[in-house]
Coordinates of C-alpha atoms and ligand atoms in Angstrom, one line a residue:
M1 CA 39.8 9.0 137.1
C2 CA 38.2 12.2 138.2
G3 CA 38.8 15.7 136.9
I4 CA 39.6 18.7 139.2
V5 CA 39.8 22.3 138.4
G6 CA 40.4 25.3 140.7
A7 CA 40.9 29.1 140.3
V8 CA 42.0 32.0 142.4
A9 CA 41.5 35.4 140.6
A10 CA 40.3 38.9 140.8
R11 CA 37.2 38.1 138.8
P12 CA 34.3 35.7 139.5
V13 CA 35.4 32.2 138.8
Q14 CA 32.2 30.0 138.7
N15 CA 31.9 30.0 134.9
I16 CA 35.6 29.2 134.5
L17 CA 35.4 26.3 136.8
I18 CA 32.3 25.0 135.0
E19 CA 33.7 25.4 131.5
G20 CA 36.9 23.6 133.0
L21 CA 34.7 20.7 134.3
R22 CA 33.0 20.3 130.8
R23 CA 36.5 19.9 129.3
L24 CA 37.5 17.4 131.9
E25 CA 34.4 15.4 131.7
Y26 CA 36.1 12.7 129.7
R27 CA 37.9 11.8 133.0
G28 CA 34.7 11.2 135.0
Y29 CA 31.1 12.0 134.5
D30 CA 28.9 10.5 137.2
S31 CA 28.6 13.6 139.5
A32 CA 30.0 17.1 139.7
G33 CA 30.4 19.8 142.3
I34 CA 31.8 23.1 143.1
A35 CA 32.8 25.1 146.1
L36 CA 33.7 28.8 146.3
Y37 CA 34.8 31.3 148.9
S38 CA 31.9 33.8 149.2
D39 CA 31.4 36.6 151.9
G40 CA 33.3 34.7 154.6
Q41 CA 32.0 31.3 154.0
I42 CA 32.6 28.4 151.8
K43 CA 29.5 27.8 149.7
R44 CA 29.0 24.5 147.8
C45 CA 26.8 23.0 145.2
R46 CA 26.9 19.4 144.1
R47 CA 24.8 17.4 141.7
N48 CA 24.4 13.7 140.7
G49 CA 24.9 13.2 136.8
K50 CA 26.8 15.1 134.2
V51 CA 28.3 18.6 134.6
Q52 CA 25.3 20.0 132.8
S53 CA 23.1 19.2 135.9
L54 CA 25.4 21.2 138.0
A55 CA 25.4 24.0 135.5
D56 CA 21.7 24.0 135.6
A57 CA 21.5 24.2 139.3
L58 CA 23.9 27.1 139.3
A59 CA 22.0 29.0 136.6
E60 CA 19.1 29.1 139.2
N61 CA 21.3 29.8 142.3
P62 CA 24.7 31.1 141.2
L63 CA 27.7 31.1 143.5
V64 CA 29.7 34.3 143.5
G65 CA 33.3 34.3 144.4
T66 CA 36.8 34.7 143.1
T67 CA 38.4 31.7 144.7
G68 CA 37.0 28.1 144.1
I69 CA 37.5 24.5 143.3
A70 CA 35.3 22.1 141.3
H71 CA 35.3 18.4 140.5
T72 CA 33.8 15.8 138.1
R73 CA 33.6 12.3 139.5
W74 CA 34.1 8.7 138.3
A75 CA 33.0 6.7 141.2
T76 CA 35.7 4.5 143.0
H77 CA 34.6 4.6 146.8
G78 CA 30.8 4.9 147.2
V79 CA 28.1 4.9 144.5
P80 CA 27.5 7.8 142.2
H81 CA 25.4 10.1 144.5
E82 CA 25.3 13.7 145.5
R83 CA 26.6 13.0 149.0
N84 CA 29.7 11.4 147.4
A85 CA 30.2 14.1 144.9
H86 CA 33.2 16.5 145.6
P87 CA 34.1 19.0 147.0
H88 CA 34.2 17.5 150.4
M89 CA 34.0 19.7 153.5
S90 CA 34.9 19.6 157.1
A91 CA 32.8 21.8 159.6
D92 CA 32.0 24.2 156.8
I93 CA 35.5 25.7 157.2
L94 CA 37.3 24.2 154.2
A95 CA 36.6 22.3 151.0
V96 CA 38.7 19.7 149.1
V97 CA 38.6 18.1 145.7
H98 CA 40.7 15.0 145.1
N99 CA 41.7 12.8 142.2
G100 CA 43.3 9.5 143.1
I101 CA 42.8 6.9 145.8
I102 CA 43.7 6.9 149.3
E103 CA 44.4 3.3 150.1
N104 CA 44.7 3.8 153.9
F105 CA 41.4 5.7 154.3
E106 CA 39.6 3.3 156.4
V107 CA 42.2 3.4 159.3
L108 CA 42.4 7.2 159.0
K109 CA 38.5 7.4 159.0
E110 CA 38.4 5.3 162.3
G111 CA 40.9 7.6 164.1
L112 CA 39.0 10.7 163.0
Q113 CA 35.6 9.1 164.0
E114 CA 37.1 8.5 167.5
K115 CA 38.1 12.2 167.7
G116 CA 34.4 13.0 166.9
Y117 CA 34.2 13.8 163.2
T118 CA 31.1 12.7 161.5
F119 CA 31.4 11.4 157.9
T120 CA 28.7 12.3 155.4
S121 CA 30.0 10.3 152.4
D122 CA 31.4 6.9 151.5
T123 CA 34.4 8.4 149.9
D124 CA 38.1 8.2 150.7
T125 CA 38.5 11.9 150.0
E126 CA 36.4 13.1 153.1
V127 CA 39.3 11.8 155.4
I128 CA 41.4 14.4 153.8
A129 CA 39.0 17.2 154.6
H130 CA 38.7 16.1 158.3
L131 CA 42.5 15.4 158.7
L132 CA 43.1 18.9 157.5
A133 CA 40.5 20.6 159.9
E134 CA 42.1 18.5 162.7
H135 CA 45.6 19.7 162.0
L136 CA 44.6 23.3 161.5
K137 CA 43.5 23.4 165.1
T138 CA 47.3 23.7 166.0
E139 CA 48.8 24.8 162.6
P140 CA 47.5 28.2 161.3
C141 CA 49.1 28.0 157.9
L142 CA 47.0 26.1 155.3
Q143 CA 50.0 25.2 153.1
R144 CA 52.0 23.7 156.1
A145 CA 48.8 21.9 157.1
V146 CA 48.3 20.3 153.7
A147 CA 52.2 19.5 153.6
H148 CA 51.7 17.7 157.0
I149 CA 48.5 15.7 156.4
I150 CA 49.7 14.4 153.0
T151 CA 52.5 12.6 154.8
Q152 CA 49.7 10.4 156.3
L153 CA 48.2 9.5 153.0
E154 CA 48.9 6.3 151.3
G155 CA 48.0 6.1 147.6
A156 CA 47.6 8.6 145.1
Y157 CA 46.3 12.1 145.0
A158 CA 45.9 15.4 143.3
L159 CA 44.2 17.9 145.7
G160 CA 42.8 21.4 145.5
V161 CA 41.9 22.9 148.9
I162 CA 40.1 26.3 149.8
H163 CA 39.7 27.6 153.4
K164 CA 37.3 30.2 154.7
D165 CA 40.1 32.0 156.5
A166 CA 42.4 32.2 153.5
P167 CA 40.0 33.9 150.9
D168 CA 42.7 34.5 148.2
Q169 CA 44.5 31.1 148.5
L170 CA 44.1 27.9 146.6
V171 CA 46.4 25.1 148.0
T172 CA 47.2 22.2 145.9
A173 CA 49.3 19.0 146.1
R174 CA 50.1 15.9 143.9
K175 CA 51.6 12.5 144.2
G176 CA 50.7 9.7 141.7
S177 CA 47.8 11.6 140.0
P178 CA 48.2 14.3 137.4
L179 CA 47.8 18.1 138.1
V180 CA 48.8 21.1 136.2
I181 CA 49.1 24.7 137.3
G182 CA 47.7 27.3 134.8
V183 CA 49.7 30.5 135.1
G184 CA 47.5 33.5 134.2
I185 CA 47.9 37.3 134.6
G186 CA 46.6 38.4 138.1
E187 CA 45.0 34.9 138.3
N188 CA 46.1 31.4 138.6
F189 CA 44.5 28.0 138.2
I190 CA 44.8 24.3 138.7
A191 CA 43.5 21.3 136.6
S192 CA 43.8 17.7 136.0
D193 CA 45.0 18.6 132.5
Q194 CA 45.9 21.6 130.4
L195 CA 42.8 21.3 128.1
A196 CA 40.6 22.3 131.0
L197 CA 42.4 25.7 131.2
L198 CA 42.9 26.6 127.6
P199 CA 40.2 29.3 127.7
V200 CA 42.0 31.1 130.4
T201 CA 45.8 30.5 129.8
D202 CA 48.2 28.7 127.7
R203 CA 51.1 28.7 130.1
F204 CA 51.5 25.7 132.5
M205 CA 53.6 24.6 135.3
F206 CA 53.9 20.8 136.1
L207 CA 54.3 19.7 139.6
E208 CA 56.6 17.0 140.7
E209 CA 55.7 14.0 142.9
G210 CA 54.9 15.1 146.4
D211 CA 55.0 18.9 145.6
V212 CA 52.6 21.3 147.5
A213 CA 51.8 24.8 146.0
V214 CA 50.1 27.8 147.2
L215 CA 48.4 29.9 144.6
T216 CA 47.1 33.4 145.0
P217 CA 45.9 35.6 142.2
S218 CA 49.5 37.1 141.7
D219 CA 51.8 34.4 142.9
I220 CA 52.6 30.7 142.8
Q221 CA 54.7 29.3 145.6
V222 CA 55.8 25.7 145.2
Y223 CA 57.3 23.5 148.0
D224 CA 58.9 19.9 147.3
A225 CA 58.2 16.8 149.3
N226 CA 60.9 18.0 151.8
N227 CA 59.1 21.3 152.2
N228 CA 61.8 23.3 150.6
R229 CA 60.7 26.2 148.3
V230 CA 61.4 25.3 144.8
T231 CA 60.8 26.6 141.3
R232 CA 59.1 24.5 138.6
K233 CA 59.5 25.4 134.9
V234 CA 56.6 27.2 133.1
S235 CA 56.0 26.0 129.5
Q236 CA 53.8 27.1 126.6
F237 CA 50.9 24.7 125.5
A238 CA 52.3 23.3 122.2
H239 CA 49.1 22.7 120.3
G240 CA 46.7 25.3 119.0
V241 CA 43.8 26.2 121.3
S242 CA 41.4 24.7 118.7
A243 CA 42.9 21.3 119.2
A244 CA 40.4 20.7 122.2
E245 CA 37.4 21.9 120.3
K246 CA 34.9 19.7 118.3
G247 CA 34.6 22.0 115.5
E248 CA 32.4 21.0 112.6
F249 CA 32.3 17.4 113.9
K250 CA 29.4 15.9 115.6
H251 CA 31.6 13.9 118.1
Y252 CA 35.1 14.3 119.4
M253 CA 35.8 10.8 118.2
L254 CA 34.9 11.4 114.6
K255 CA 37.1 14.6 114.7
E256 CA 40.0 12.5 116.1
I257 CA 39.6 9.7 113.5
Y258 CA 39.7 12.4 110.8
E259 CA 42.8 14.1 112.3
Q260 CA 44.9 10.9 111.7
P261 CA 46.6 11.8 108.5
A262 CA 47.9 15.1 110.1
M263 CA 48.7 13.5 113.5
I264 CA 50.7 10.6 111.8
K265 CA 52.7 13.2 110.0
A266 CA 53.2 15.2 113.3
C267 CA 54.5 12.0 114.9
M268 CA 57.1 11.7 112.2
E269 CA 58.0 15.4 112.0
G270 CA 61.6 16.1 112.8
R271 CA 62.4 12.4 113.3
I272 CA 63.1 11.4 109.6
S273 CA 65.6 12.7 107.2
G274 CA 65.4 11.3 103.7
D275 CA 65.1 7.6 104.2
R276 CA 66.7 7.4 107.6
L277 CA 65.5 7.7 111.2
L278 CA 67.0 10.4 113.3
E279 CA 67.4 8.4 116.4
Q280 CA 68.4 11.5 118.5
C281 CA 64.6 11.9 118.7
F282 CA 64.8 9.4 121.6
G283 CA 67.0 11.6 123.6
A284 CA 70.7 12.2 124.0
N285 CA 71.5 9.0 125.9
A286 CA 69.3 6.8 123.7
A287 CA 71.9 5.5 121.5
D288 CA 74.1 4.1 124.4
I289 CA 71.1 2.4 125.7
F290 CA 69.8 0.9 122.5
D291 CA 73.4 -0.5 121.9
Q292 CA 72.9 -2.7 124.9
V293 CA 69.4 -4.1 124.4
K294 CA 69.2 -7.7 124.0
Q295 CA 65.3 -8.1 124.5
V296 CA 62.1 -6.0 125.0
Q297 CA 59.4 -6.3 127.4
I298 CA 56.2 -4.3 126.4
I299 CA 53.6 -3.5 129.1
A300 CA 50.5 -1.6 128.5
C301 CA 46.6 -1.7 128.9
G302 CA 43.6 -1.5 126.6
T303 CA 44.1 0.0 123.1
S304 CA 47.8 0.7 124.0
F305 CA 48.2 -3.1 124.6
H306 CA 47.0 -3.9 121.1
A307 CA 49.6 -1.4 119.7
G308 CA 52.1 -3.4 121.7
I309 CA 51.2 -6.7 120.2
I310 CA 52.0 -5.3 116.7
A311 CA 55.3 -3.9 118.1
K312 CA 56.2 -7.4 119.2
Y313 CA 55.6 -8.9 115.7
W314 CA 57.6 -6.1 114.3
I315 CA 60.5 -6.3 116.8
E316 CA 61.0 -10.0 116.3
A317 CA 60.5 -9.7 112.5
F318 CA 62.9 -6.6 111.9
V319 CA 65.1 -6.4 114.9
G320 CA 65.4 -10.3 115.5
I321 CA 65.7 -10.1 119.3
P322 CA 63.1 -11.6 121.7
C323 CA 60.1 -9.5 122.6
M324 CA 57.3 -10.2 125.1
I325 CA 54.2 -8.4 125.8
E326 CA 51.7 -8.5 128.7
V327 CA 49.0 -6.4 130.2
A328 CA 50.2 -4.2 133.0
S329 CA 47.6 -5.4 135.6
E330 CA 49.0 -9.0 135.4
Y331 CA 52.7 -8.2 135.0
R332 CA 52.8 -6.0 138.0
Y333 CA 51.5 -8.7 140.4
R334 CA 53.5 -11.8 139.4
P335 CA 57.1 -12.8 139.8
V336 CA 58.7 -11.9 136.4
V337 CA 62.0 -12.9 134.8
I338 CA 63.9 -10.0 133.6
P339 CA 67.0 -11.1 131.6
P340 CA 70.0 -8.8 131.4
G341 CA 69.7 -6.2 128.6
T342 CA 66.0 -5.8 128.9
L343 CA 64.3 -2.6 127.5
F344 CA 61.2 -2.1 129.3
L345 CA 58.7 -0.5 127.0
T346 CA 55.5 1.1 128.2
I347 CA 52.8 2.4 125.9
S348 CA 50.2 4.7 127.2
Q349 CA 48.2 7.5 125.6
S350 CA 47.6 9.3 128.9
G351 CA 51.0 8.5 130.7
E352 CA 48.9 8.1 133.9
T353 CA 47.4 4.5 133.9
A354 CA 47.8 3.3 137.3
D355 CA 48.8 -0.3 136.4
T356 CA 51.3 0.6 133.8
L357 CA 52.9 3.2 136.0
A358 CA 53.0 0.6 138.9
A359 CA 54.6 -2.0 136.5
L360 CA 57.3 0.5 135.6
R361 CA 58.0 1.4 139.3
E362 CA 58.1 -2.3 140.2
V363 CA 61.0 -3.2 137.7
Q364 CA 62.6 0.2 137.1
S365 CA 65.7 -0.8 139.1
R366 CA 66.0 -4.2 137.4
V367 CA 65.8 -3.2 133.8
L368 CA 68.5 -2.0 131.5
A369 CA 66.4 1.2 130.8
S370 CA 62.7 2.1 130.4
L371 CA 61.2 3.7 127.3
V372 CA 57.7 5.1 127.2
I373 CA 55.5 5.8 124.1
C374 CA 53.1 8.4 125.2
N375 CA 50.8 11.2 124.1
V376 CA 50.8 13.5 127.2
P377 CA 54.0 15.6 127.9
G378 CA 54.8 15.9 131.5
S379 CA 52.7 12.9 132.4
S380 CA 54.0 10.5 135.2
L381 CA 55.2 7.8 132.9
V382 CA 57.2 10.4 130.8
R383 CA 58.7 11.9 133.9
E384 CA 59.7 8.5 135.4
S385 CA 60.9 6.7 132.3
D386 CA 64.7 6.9 131.1
L387 CA 63.5 7.6 127.6
C388 CA 60.4 8.7 125.9
L389 CA 59.0 9.2 122.4
M390 CA 56.0 11.4 122.2
T391 CA 53.3 10.4 119.9
N392 CA 52.4 14.1 119.2
A393 CA 48.7 13.3 118.4
G394 CA 47.4 16.4 120.2
P395 CA 44.7 16.1 122.8
E396 CA 42.4 13.2 122.5
I397 CA 39.1 13.7 124.1
G398 CA 37.0 10.9 122.9
V399 CA 37.2 8.0 125.5
A400 CA 37.7 5.5 122.8
S401 CA 41.2 5.9 121.6
T402 CA 41.7 6.5 117.8
K403 CA 44.5 8.8 116.8
A404 CA 46.5 8.1 120.0
F405 CA 46.5 4.4 118.7
T406 CA 47.7 4.9 115.2
T407 CA 50.4 7.3 116.2
Q408 CA 51.5 4.9 118.8
L409 CA 52.1 2.4 115.9
V410 CA 54.2 5.0 114.1
A411 CA 56.2 5.7 117.1
L412 CA 56.7 2.0 117.7
M413 CA 57.8 1.5 114.2
L414 CA 60.3 4.3 114.8
T415 CA 61.5 2.4 117.9
T416 CA 61.8 -0.9 115.8
I417 CA 64.0 0.8 113.5
A418 CA 66.3 2.3 116.1
L419 CA 66.7 -1.3 117.8
G420 CA 66.9 -3.0 114.3
R421 CA 69.9 -1.0 113.1
R422 CA 71.9 -2.5 115.9
N423 CA 70.7 -6.0 114.9
D424 CA 69.2 -7.5 111.7
L425 CA 67.8 -4.3 109.9
T426 CA 69.7 -3.3 106.8
A427 CA 69.7 0.2 105.3
E428 CA 67.6 -1.1 102.6
V429 CA 64.9 -2.3 104.8
E430 CA 65.1 0.8 106.9
A431 CA 64.5 3.0 103.8
K432 CA 61.6 0.6 102.6
I433 CA 59.8 1.1 106.1
I434 CA 60.4 4.9 106.1
R435 CA 58.8 5.0 102.6
A436 CA 56.0 3.0 103.9
L437 CA 55.7 5.5 106.9
K438 CA 55.8 8.4 104.6
A439 CA 53.0 7.2 102.3
L440 CA 50.8 6.5 105.3
P441 CA 49.1 10.1 105.7
E442 CA 47.8 9.9 102.2
Q443 CA 46.6 6.3 102.3
V444 CA 44.8 7.0 105.6
E445 CA 43.1 9.9 103.8
Q446 CA 42.0 7.3 101.3
A447 CA 40.8 5.0 103.9
L448 CA 38.7 7.8 105.3
A449 CA 37.0 8.2 102.1
M450 CA 35.4 4.9 102.7
D451 CA 33.3 6.6 105.3
K452 CA 30.0 6.4 103.3
D453 CA 30.2 2.8 102.6
I454 CA 31.1 1.9 106.1
E455 CA 28.1 3.9 107.4
E456 CA 25.9 1.7 105.2
M457 CA 27.6 -1.4 106.4
A458 CA 27.0 -0.3 110.0
Q459 CA 23.2 -0.9 109.5
S460 CA 24.1 -4.7 109.4
F461 CA 25.4 -4.5 113.0
A462 CA 23.1 -2.1 114.7
E463 CA 20.5 -4.7 115.6
K464 CA 22.9 -7.5 116.5
H465 CA 24.0 -8.6 119.9
H466 CA 27.3 -10.1 118.9
A467 CA 30.1 -9.8 116.3
L468 CA 33.2 -11.7 115.5
F469 CA 36.5 -10.0 114.2
L470 CA 39.2 -12.2 112.6
G471 CA 42.8 -11.3 111.4
R472 CA 46.1 -12.8 110.9
G473 CA 49.7 -11.7 111.5
T474 CA 49.9 -8.1 112.3
L475 CA 46.2 -7.7 111.4
Y476 CA 45.2 -10.1 114.3
P477 CA 45.8 -7.2 116.8
I478 CA 43.8 -5.0 114.5
A479 CA 40.9 -7.3 114.8
K480 CA 41.3 -7.2 118.5
E481 CA 41.2 -3.4 118.4
G482 CA 38.2 -3.4 116.1
A483 CA 36.2 -5.5 118.5
L484 CA 37.3 -3.5 121.4
K485 CA 36.2 -0.3 119.8
L486 CA 32.7 -1.8 119.0
K487 CA 32.3 -3.0 122.5
E488 CA 33.3 0.2 124.1
I489 CA 31.0 2.6 122.2
S490 CA 28.2 0.6 120.8
Y491 CA 27.9 -2.0 123.8
I492 CA 27.7 -4.9 121.3
H493 CA 29.5 -7.9 122.5
A494 CA 32.4 -8.4 120.2
E495 CA 35.1 -11.1 120.2
S496 CA 38.3 -11.3 118.1
Y497 CA 40.4 -14.3 117.1
P498 CA 43.4 -15.0 115.1
A499 CA 41.6 -16.5 112.2
G500 CA 43.6 -19.7 112.5
E501 CA 41.8 -20.3 115.9
L502 CA 38.3 -20.3 114.3
K503 CA 37.9 -24.0 114.2
H504 CA 39.0 -24.4 117.8
G505 CA 35.9 -22.9 119.3
P506 CA 34.3 -19.7 117.9
L507 CA 33.1 -21.5 114.9
A508 CA 30.4 -23.0 116.9
L509 CA 29.0 -19.5 117.6
V510 CA 28.7 -18.6 113.9
D511 CA 25.2 -18.3 112.4
K512 CA 23.2 -15.7 110.5
D513 CA 23.0 -13.4 113.6
M514 CA 26.6 -13.3 114.0
P515 CA 28.4 -10.8 111.6
V516 CA 32.0 -11.7 111.0
V517 CA 34.5 -9.0 110.2
A518 CA 37.7 -10.1 108.7
V519 CA 40.8 -7.8 107.9
A520 CA 42.6 -9.6 105.2
P521 CA 46.3 -9.1 104.8
Q522 CA 47.8 -8.2 101.4
N523 CA 50.5 -11.0 101.7
D524 CA 50.9 -14.7 101.5
M525 CA 48.7 -15.2 104.6
L526 CA 45.7 -14.2 102.5
D527 CA 45.0 -17.6 101.1
K528 CA 44.9 -19.0 104.6
L529 CA 42.6 -16.4 105.7
K530 CA 40.4 -17.1 102.8
A531 CA 40.2 -20.7 103.8
N532 CA 39.1 -19.6 107.3
L533 CA 36.5 -17.4 105.7
Q534 CA 35.0 -20.3 103.8
E535 CA 34.4 -22.1 107.1
V536 CA 32.4 -19.1 108.3
K537 CA 30.3 -19.0 105.0
A538 CA 29.6 -22.7 105.1
R539 CA 27.8 -22.0 108.5
G540 CA 25.7 -19.3 107.2
G541 CA 27.5 -16.3 108.6
Q542 CA 27.4 -12.9 107.1
L543 CA 31.1 -11.9 106.2
F544 CA 32.5 -8.3 105.9
V545 CA 35.9 -8.4 104.6
F546 CA 38.4 -5.6 104.3
A547 CA 40.8 -6.6 101.6
G548 CA 43.4 -5.1 99.1
S549 CA 42.1 -4.7 95.6
D550 CA 40.8 -7.7 93.7
R551 CA 42.3 -10.1 96.4
V552 CA 38.8 -11.3 97.6
Q553 CA 35.4 -11.3 95.6
S554 CA 32.1 -10.0 96.8
E555 CA 29.5 -12.6 96.5
D556 CA 26.5 -13.7 98.5
A557 CA 26.8 -13.1 102.1
T558 CA 30.4 -12.0 101.5
H559 CA 30.7 -8.1 101.4
V560 CA 34.2 -6.9 100.4
L561 CA 35.3 -3.5 101.1
T562 CA 38.4 -2.6 99.0
M563 CA 41.4 -1.1 100.9
P564 CA 43.7 1.5 99.4
D565 CA 47.0 -0.1 98.3
C566 CA 49.7 -0.1 101.0
D567 CA 52.9 -1.5 101.8
E568 CA 52.2 -4.6 103.9
I569 CA 54.5 -3.3 106.6
M570 CA 52.3 -0.4 107.7
Q571 CA 48.9 -2.3 106.9
P572 CA 48.0 -2.4 110.6
V573 CA 47.6 1.5 110.7
L574 CA 45.5 1.6 107.5
Y575 CA 43.2 -1.2 108.4
T576 CA 42.4 0.4 111.8
I577 CA 40.7 3.2 110.1
P578 CA 37.6 1.4 108.6
L579 CA 37.1 -0.4 111.9
Q580 CA 37.2 2.8 113.9
L581 CA 34.6 4.3 111.5
L582 CA 32.5 1.1 111.7
S583 CA 32.2 1.3 115.5
Y584 CA 31.5 4.9 115.3
H585 CA 28.6 4.5 112.9
V586 CA 27.1 1.6 114.8
A587 CA 27.3 3.7 118.0
V588 CA 25.6 6.6 116.3
L589 CA 22.9 4.4 114.8
K590 CA 22.4 2.9 118.3
G591 CA 22.3 6.4 120.0
T592 CA 24.8 5.7 122.6
D593 CA 27.2 8.3 124.0
V594 CA 29.9 8.1 121.7
D595 CA 32.6 10.3 123.4
Q596 CA 31.7 9.2 126.9
P597 CA 30.6 5.6 126.9
R598 CA 29.1 4.3 130.0
N599 CA 31.3 3.1 132.9
L600 CA 34.5 4.0 131.0
A601 CA 37.1 6.7 131.5
K602 CA 39.8 8.0 129.4
S603 CA 42.6 8.0 132.0
V604 CA 42.5 5.1 134.5
T605 CA 44.5 6.5 137.3
V606 CA 43.3 3.9 139.8
E607 CA 43.6 0.1 139.9
Ligands
G6P1 C1 41.3 3.4 129.2 C2 41.1 4.2 127.9 C3 41.5 3.4 126.8 C4 43.1 3.2 126.9 C5 43.3 2.5 128.2 C6 44.9 2.5 128.5 O1 40.7 2.2 129.2 O2 39.6 4.4 127.9 O3 41.3 4.2 125.6 O4 43.5 2.4 125.8 O5 42.8 3.2 129.4 O6 45.3 3.8 128.7 P1 46.5 4.4 128.4 O7 46.5 5.9 128.7 O8 47.6 3.8 129.3 O9 46.9 4.3 126.9

């Protein structure tokens, strides 16, 4: 939930670290701090608020040094406050930045207080600083001291440590939280993700669970959880450096909405030949596993959960085997039945969501195999699952997920085909689905051309306090996603319902102050939905309907936005686009922070 960055170089690193923090701000933005080795001392500067407050403070009083660490925080233990901002120090000799959560910090804290350590923050992280200081009394080597104290930590951590007696060393360790090493020339770096370091390097090394590494300007030494010296592969960043820039767009979210035609194509690239799926894209042993699948359990959170509901509809319709879906935070804590032949499918844009990861770890040994649909190569879910299918959407910076979601749907349809082939899916239907997939980029382009109309429509929402989203079939999860987007970035309370449930409760809420958005399917469910919409109209509700051409007529209090034609199979992807644009424009009208909505974070690596 926090972002960490560190550097050890021959040149001053303050500005490299601040730029890194700006790029990590999507991970946490309630306070920020930096610590550098400077003239035999560790010097630190921390500020409450966004990275800009820290940058302003440093502009007045710069810190000069070539070894340093920095952090942008999303509060878990202790309120957002300067005293709780990282880096945390012990006796002015060392500084620590941490992302993750130390579950046994209270016990450790008591022990350290008994030994005379004074705590100046409410964080779990400060115990790490004092534990290290204590161990360094008898252990002169910083790397060995870090390796020792992490054995006492329960929970998740990615750490960066500097010490006043090791001016050209940056020690790092990770378990359960993401961390990459950026490999430079005569300088090396650490960060929570690759994006933070793109201005200084495009070569990265991913640490395994429990690894500790010592970075100097010219060297990187990695030790595994058993303290054996190991080598970890260095790989090149796969996307262009501009992938992480906003370019001509006002917000990352808008840029990412507009990138969808290209990213949907990228998600299919190399995975389709003619009108057939190339199922090797799931990995060499995938075919054997898929042959044995008898049912699927899907686990995810947030927007990824909505993608999962659509996948359930698809799997039951096209594959003909049972599929259940549940949010990870519930699944992981209840006794679950896992029938033989279960494929455990997780969906996660970040690959680091704590609940999803915990659910996987909980059942890994009891399932036939695990498959993750993910957007971040090298992330924990990718490393720990048996199979993975990357969404290839490129870096997504806006906290509200857009292109990660639509590419998840494409990847899930590819998964449906792979499973379907062994069950109910004929070659003809496979070919039909592939045609629908291939047509998507252009249809999404056409949906993006609705932007101006949707911007106008957004005016009807900006002053409202509530909105209702309705859908049926595979468009019901799209209504859910539309409502979530509106909540996330415009802070308007939005509810979603399968339209058939309207009269079982939500109809009581409908009046002229409750705009109702309906995503109308281009299939035989349309008439059913139309009947539901009449119920809304009769109660004076303002209706906004996204529908295929000529299927629903505009009339008083019913505004119809005509969708591009599209095969009904892939409708969920297409109908997502106007709802993303709607929430975006409402948020802009309301003046909220579109890319970094309050209280939310892109990557939820704590419970
Ligand atoms: C956070 C993000 C959402 C995301 C959810 C699940 O809430 O803000 O955009 O849908 O986590 O994250 P995941 O990375 O597992 O898809």
